[in-house]
Tab-separated table of C-alpha atoms in Angstrom:
chain	number	residue	atom	x	y	z
A	1	MET	CA	14.603	195.976	44.742
A	2	GLU	CA	15.603	193.799	41.798
A	3	LYS	CA	15.458	195.019	38.233
A	4	ALA	CA	12.164	194.762	36.442
A	5	THR	CA	11.859	193.513	32.869
A	6	VAL	CA	10.577	195.941	30.268
A	7	CYS	CA	9.906	194.591	26.769
A	8	PHE	CA	10.401	196.905	23.791
A	9	THR	CA	9.613	196.881	20.099
A	10	LYS	CA	10.176	199.658	17.576
A	11	GLU	CA	7.291	198.355	15.510
A	12	ILE	CA	3.958	200.043	16.173
A	13	THR	CA	1.444	197.764	14.483
A	14	PRO	CA	-1.549	195.700	15.560
A	15	GLU	CA	0.637	192.597	15.251
A	16	SER	CA	3.459	193.999	17.410
A	17	LEU	CA	0.957	195.048	20.084
A	18	VAL	CA	-0.280	191.458	20.324
A	19	LYS	CA	3.300	190.165	20.257
A	20	ILE	CA	4.501	192.336	23.126
A	21	TYR	CA	1.479	191.385	25.234
A	22	GLU	CA	2.277	187.701	24.660
A	23	LYS	CA	5.925	188.335	25.540
A	24	LEU	CA	4.907	189.284	29.091
A	25	GLY	CA	3.979	185.644	29.664
A	26	VAL	CA	0.866	186.327	31.735
A	27	GLU	CA	-2.545	185.473	30.321
A	28	LEU	CA	-5.377	187.833	31.171
A	29	LYS	CA	-8.433	185.698	31.887
A	30	GLY	CA	-12.107	186.049	32.675
A	31	ASN	CA	-13.814	189.377	32.192
A	32	VAL	CA	-10.923	191.488	30.866
A	33	GLY	CA	-10.955	195.275	31.048
A	34	ILE	CA	-8.741	197.312	28.749
A	35	LYS	CA	-8.149	200.805	30.108
A	36	ILE	CA	-7.398	203.345	27.406
A	37	SER	CA	-8.091	207.021	26.988
A	38	THR	CA	-10.978	207.489	24.591
A	39	GLY	CA	-9.613	210.993	23.909
A	40	GLU	CA	-11.489	214.239	24.443
A	41	ALA	CA	-13.628	215.436	21.545
A	42	GLY	CA	-11.247	217.445	19.382
A	43	SER	CA	-8.096	215.558	20.382
A	44	ILE	CA	-6.140	213.917	17.589
A	45	ASN	CA	-3.427	211.678	19.035
A	46	TYR	CA	-5.285	209.080	21.141
A	47	LEU	CA	-4.594	205.397	20.410
A	48	LYS	CA	-6.598	204.550	17.313
A	49	PRO	CA	-9.070	201.655	17.222
A	50	GLU	CA	-7.352	200.079	14.224
A	51	LEU	CA	-4.109	199.810	16.225
A	52	ILE	CA	-5.601	198.164	19.316
A	53	GLU	CA	-8.431	196.134	17.726
A	54	ASP	CA	-6.527	192.860	17.281
A	55	LEU	CA	-5.358	192.800	20.898
A	56	VAL	CA	-8.756	193.836	22.239
A	57	LYS	CA	-10.420	191.008	20.307
A	58	LYS	CA	-7.739	188.486	21.285
A	59	LEU	CA	-8.533	189.205	24.917
A	60	ASN	CA	-12.281	189.434	24.277
A	61	GLY	CA	-11.839	192.628	26.262
A	62	THR	CA	-14.099	195.479	27.222
A	63	ILE	CA	-12.734	198.995	26.768
A	64	VAL	CA	-13.118	200.795	30.094
A	65	GLU	CA	-13.032	204.477	30.998
A	66	CYS	CA	-14.315	206.921	33.642
A	67	ASN	CA	-15.882	210.353	33.344
A	68	THR	CA	-13.807	213.523	33.526
A	69	ALA	CA	-13.755	216.104	36.310
A	70	TYR	CA	-13.504	219.027	33.900
A	71	ASP	CA	-16.353	220.387	31.796
A	72	GLY	CA	-15.759	218.801	28.421
A	73	LYS	CA	-17.557	216.257	26.264
A	74	ARG	CA	-16.824	213.296	28.558
A	75	ASN	CA	-18.030	214.436	31.991
A	76	THR	CA	-21.270	212.434	31.811
A	77	ALA	CA	-21.614	208.795	30.829
A	78	GLU	CA	-24.015	209.615	27.998
A	79	ASP	CA	-21.719	212.208	26.421
A	80	HIS	CA	-18.648	210.065	27.046
A	81	MET	CA	-20.188	207.170	25.133
A	82	LYS	CA	-20.912	209.505	22.233
A	83	VAL	CA	-17.237	210.474	22.045
A	84	ALA	CA	-16.197	206.825	22.300
A	85	GLU	CA	-18.473	206.087	19.357
A	86	GLU	CA	-17.236	209.067	17.353
A	87	HIS	CA	-13.635	207.955	17.912
A	88	GLY	CA	-14.436	204.449	16.682
A	89	PHE	CA	-14.092	202.436	19.892
A	90	THR	CA	-17.661	201.118	20.099
A	91	ALA	CA	-17.157	199.580	16.648
A	92	ILE	CA	-14.419	197.238	17.899
A	93	ALA	CA	-15.592	196.316	21.415
A	94	ASN	CA	-18.037	196.964	24.200
A	95	VAL	CA	-17.237	200.200	26.043
A	96	ASP	CA	-17.911	200.538	29.764
A	97	ILE	CA	-17.918	203.899	31.543
A	98	MET	CA	-17.060	202.455	34.935
A	99	ASP	CA	-18.605	205.225	37.038
A	100	ALA	CA	-21.845	205.374	35.024
A	101	GLU	CA	-23.740	203.781	37.931
A	102	GLY	CA	-21.769	205.177	40.826
A	103	GLU	CA	-18.443	204.970	42.571
A	104	MET	CA	-16.694	203.035	45.313
A	105	GLU	CA	-13.698	203.600	47.537
A	106	ILE	CA	-10.653	201.355	47.624
A	107	PRO	CA	-7.811	201.699	50.165
A	108	ALA	CA	-4.972	204.068	49.301
A	109	ASN	CA	-3.232	204.502	52.667
A	110	GLY	CA	-1.079	207.314	51.325
A	111	LYS	CA	0.400	210.526	52.629
A	112	HIS	CA	-2.222	212.528	50.735
A	113	LEU	CA	-4.998	210.037	49.926
A	114	ASN	CA	-6.550	207.610	52.394
A	115	VAL	CA	-8.795	206.175	49.671
A	116	ASP	CA	-8.987	206.086	45.896
A	117	ILE	CA	-12.432	206.649	44.412
A	118	VAL	CA	-13.153	204.536	41.336
A	119	GLY	CA	-16.185	203.476	39.324
A	120	THR	CA	-18.261	200.650	40.792
A	121	HIS	CA	-17.885	198.661	37.569
A	122	LEU	CA	-14.194	198.113	38.342
A	123	ALA	CA	-15.314	195.257	40.584
A	124	ASN	CA	-16.738	193.449	37.541
A	125	TYR	CA	-13.334	192.746	35.996
A	126	ASP	CA	-11.243	189.647	36.645
A	127	SER	CA	-8.147	191.112	34.999
A	128	MET	CA	-7.027	194.376	33.460
A	129	LEU	CA	-4.736	195.685	30.737
A	130	ASN	CA	-3.559	199.242	31.362
A	131	LEU	CA	-2.989	200.295	27.738
A	132	ALA	CA	-1.597	203.817	27.838
A	133	HIS	CA	-0.559	206.345	25.235
A	134	PHE	CA	2.659	208.050	26.337
A	135	LYS	CA	2.635	211.844	25.811
A	136	GLY	CA	2.909	215.152	27.631
A	137	HIS	CA	0.341	216.487	30.071
A	138	ALA	CA	-0.455	220.058	31.077
A	139	MET	CA	-0.829	219.274	34.785
A	140	GLY	CA	1.115	216.061	35.383
A	141	GLY	CA	3.992	216.764	32.991
A	142	PHE	CA	3.562	213.456	31.203
A	143	GLY	CA	1.018	210.715	30.915
A	144	GLY	CA	1.890	207.026	30.815
A	145	VAL	CA	0.582	203.991	32.654
A	146	LEU	CA	0.804	205.686	36.069
A	147	LYS	CA	-1.450	208.545	35.036
A	148	ASN	CA	-3.744	206.188	33.129
A	149	GLN	CA	-4.126	204.158	36.317
A	150	SER	CA	-4.592	207.077	38.698
A	151	ILE	CA	-6.576	209.856	37.025
A	152	GLY	CA	-7.794	207.417	34.378
A	153	PHE	CA	-9.323	204.831	36.725
A	154	ALA	CA	-10.788	207.417	39.098
A	155	SER	CA	-14.443	208.407	38.985
A	156	ARG	CA	-15.345	212.032	38.363
A	157	ASN	CA	-15.225	212.742	42.111
A	158	GLY	CA	-12.128	210.583	42.428
A	159	LYS	CA	-10.343	212.714	39.862
A	160	ALA	CA	-11.164	215.809	41.912
A	161	TYR	CA	-9.827	214.071	45.026
A	162	ILE	CA	-6.506	213.271	43.318
A	163	HIS	CA	-6.148	216.680	41.666
A	164	SER	CA	-6.692	218.392	45.034
A	165	ALA	CA	-4.337	215.962	46.850
A	166	GLY	CA	-7.145	214.811	49.116
A	167	PHE	CA	-8.693	218.222	49.816
A	168	THR	CA	-12.059	217.743	48.113
A	169	LYS	CA	-14.123	215.196	46.223
A	170	ASP	CA	-16.174	217.929	44.559
A	171	PRO	CA	-15.123	218.675	40.945
A	172	ASP	CA	-16.531	222.202	41.243
A	173	GLU	CA	-14.345	222.941	44.276
A	174	CYS	CA	-11.293	221.100	43.026
A	175	TRP	CA	-10.023	223.607	40.485
A	176	ASN	CA	-10.050	226.432	43.057
A	177	ASN	CA	-8.127	224.339	45.594
A	178	LEU	CA	-5.161	222.974	43.681
A	179	PRO	CA	-2.278	221.825	45.898
A	180	LYS	CA	1.465	222.163	45.578
A	181	GLN	CA	2.596	220.470	42.377
A	182	ASP	CA	4.583	217.734	44.073
A	183	ASP	CA	1.591	216.907	46.282
A	184	PHE	CA	-0.550	216.403	43.186
A	185	VAL	CA	2.091	214.252	41.487
A	186	GLU	CA	2.459	212.158	44.641
A	187	SER	CA	-1.323	211.772	44.855
A	188	MET	CA	-1.332	210.300	41.352
A	189	ALA	CA	1.254	207.739	42.447
A	190	GLU	CA	-0.805	206.856	45.528
A	191	ALA	CA	-3.954	206.368	43.441
A	192	ALA	CA	-2.074	204.226	40.899
A	193	LYS	CA	-0.791	202.021	43.716
A	194	ALA	CA	-4.298	201.714	45.145
A	195	VAL	CA	-5.553	200.254	41.851
A	196	HIS	CA	-2.520	197.967	41.480
A	197	ASP	CA	-2.984	196.689	45.037
A	198	TYR	CA	-6.723	196.233	44.516
A	199	PHE	CA	-6.057	193.790	41.699
A	200	LYS	CA	-3.170	191.969	43.339
A	201	ASN	CA	-4.862	191.664	46.740
A	202	ASN	CA	-7.943	190.161	45.121
A	203	GLY	CA	-5.968	187.605	43.105
A	204	LYS	CA	-6.482	189.444	39.824
A	205	GLU	CA	-3.901	190.203	37.127
A	206	ILE	CA	-3.034	193.646	35.797
A	207	LEU	CA	-0.541	194.237	32.976
A	208	TYR	CA	0.972	197.416	31.558
A	209	ILE	CA	1.675	198.675	28.030
A	210	ASP	CA	2.872	202.120	26.903
A	211	VAL	CA	2.588	203.109	23.230
A	212	MET	CA	5.065	205.856	22.301
A	213	ASN	CA	3.519	207.266	19.138
A	214	ASN	CA	1.980	210.616	18.155
A	215	MET	CA	3.643	212.236	21.165
A	216	SER	CA	2.383	215.765	21.745
A	217	VAL	CA	3.180	217.988	24.717
A	218	ASP	CA	-0.578	217.866	25.393
A	219	CYS	CA	-2.624	215.003	26.791
A	220	ASP	CA	-5.345	213.209	24.844
A	221	CYS	CA	-7.774	214.837	27.303
A	222	ASP	CA	-7.018	218.212	25.657
A	223	ALA	CA	-9.639	219.236	23.097
A	224	ASN	CA	-7.051	221.547	21.497
A	225	GLN	CA	-4.216	219.027	21.551
A	226	GLY	CA	-1.152	220.045	19.589
A	227	LYS	CA	0.536	218.023	16.886
A	228	PRO	CA	3.190	215.426	17.781
A	229	VAL	CA	6.612	216.913	18.570
A	230	MET	CA	8.662	213.703	18.333
A	231	LYS	CA	8.917	210.816	15.918
A	232	ASP	CA	7.359	207.557	17.049
A	233	ILE	CA	9.600	205.430	19.286
A	234	GLY	CA	7.813	202.116	19.809
A	235	ILE	CA	5.776	200.011	22.233
A	236	LEU	CA	6.914	199.010	25.721
A	237	ALA	CA	5.351	196.549	28.152
A	238	SER	CA	6.011	195.328	31.677
A	239	LEU	CA	4.502	193.809	34.798
A	240	ASP	CA	5.981	196.819	36.663
A	241	PRO	CA	4.303	200.192	35.949
A	242	VAL	CA	7.096	202.262	37.514
A	243	ALA	CA	9.808	200.582	35.456
A	244	LEU	CA	7.675	200.981	32.349
A	245	ASP	CA	7.125	204.732	32.686
A	246	GLN	CA	10.788	205.168	33.700
A	247	ALA	CA	11.889	203.367	30.521
A	248	CYS	CA	9.681	205.656	28.418
A	249	ILE	CA	11.136	208.733	30.108
A	250	ASP	CA	14.667	207.438	29.498
A	251	LEU	CA	13.922	206.856	25.813
A	252	VAL	CA	12.749	210.450	25.491
A	253	TRP	CA	15.753	211.882	27.339
A	254	ASN	CA	18.221	209.743	25.363
A	255	SER	CA	16.608	210.366	21.983
A	256	THR	CA	18.458	212.205	19.220
A	257	ASP	CA	15.150	213.681	18.036
A	258	SER	CA	15.343	217.469	18.422
A	259	GLY	CA	11.603	217.517	19.065
A	260	LYS	CA	12.252	216.013	22.488
A	261	ASP	CA	13.134	219.474	23.815
A	262	ALA	CA	9.498	220.576	23.789
A	263	LEU	CA	8.296	217.410	25.521
A	264	ILE	CA	11.077	217.551	28.104
A	265	ALA	CA	10.273	221.210	28.800
A	266	ARG	CA	6.631	220.288	29.462
A	267	ILE	CA	7.607	217.432	31.774
A	268	GLU	CA	10.152	219.521	33.678
A	269	ARG	CA	7.786	222.482	34.040
A	270	GLN	CA	5.424	220.287	36.037
A	271	ASN	CA	8.173	218.282	37.801
A	272	GLY	CA	6.511	215.273	36.197
A	273	ARG	CA	9.370	212.854	36.805
A	274	HIS	CA	8.827	213.181	40.553
A	275	ILE	CA	6.097	210.557	40.274
A	276	LEU	CA	8.711	207.871	39.564
A	277	PRO	CA	10.890	208.004	42.708
A	278	TYR	CA	7.801	208.570	44.849
A	279	ALA	CA	6.003	205.578	43.297
A	280	GLU	CA	9.112	203.502	43.963
A	281	GLU	CA	9.281	204.796	47.541
A	282	ILE	CA	5.719	203.707	48.322
A	283	GLY	CA	6.313	200.249	46.888
A	284	LEU	CA	4.499	200.384	43.556
A	285	GLY	CA	7.509	199.230	41.556
A	286	SER	CA	11.156	199.735	40.689
A	287	ARG	CA	12.916	202.344	38.570
A	288	GLU	CA	15.661	199.796	37.894
A	289	TYR	CA	14.890	197.759	34.790
A	290	GLU	CA	16.321	195.708	31.967
A	291	LEU	CA	15.110	196.670	28.497
A	292	ILE	CA	14.543	193.595	26.332
A	293	GLU	CA	14.117	194.208	22.602
A	294	ILE	CA	11.750	191.646	21.111
A	295	ASP	CA	12.192	192.514	17.413
């Protein structure tokens, strides 16, 4: 597989976010969804509205999310919208909880998942920007565009299905039937590929951006999220989600920031990097990339 192109800027500003999107050379058209994490109530490091507002408005995009499988403040559409409002997202764009009116299955054809279960509203979008915040994650090791596209795009039942590696679609049963760690990580890759294929097979565009700022060992879904452990690194973007997350991982591993030790320990504890070779194996993308600085 040939090397993918990953664009990189050290600047983390509204202007640089627009610039790196434009550098990808693919225009998102029609009804554009922008998948972010709205952040659990109590979290502190989610991507802030003032950072993403210019790009969201340039694309005339709708911020999209799905409800959580755990019992927090975002496990119903009504409560989720309240958090989105509290975190400032409804002030900059329309927000769509994609499983508010139900869910649908899309093909996964994986070793663990035969389908991926997403919100019915996903079908409403002509193109999608996967706009992820790179950070640690208690279960997956790290969260970037692959997690944002797997757990993030899944409905509440779909999240349970991924977390249980295909054992159950019931969120109440899921947490008592957790699989081997590698099976869970592989299930995330399979779900991410299902979403990628859904867009490509229907003639729709999907682009990928990772923002490496405010990097905690905890995910934005954690109500008790810890403070950042590393200095900000920059923004990366690609047409290839595997190359993009691999580039982010490499920047962490090659950093001279002593705070990386805590983030690396979290990723290694959960064997989080396993998602990358497995995603490459199933044809989602390539770990081989060329990093192009756009500054």
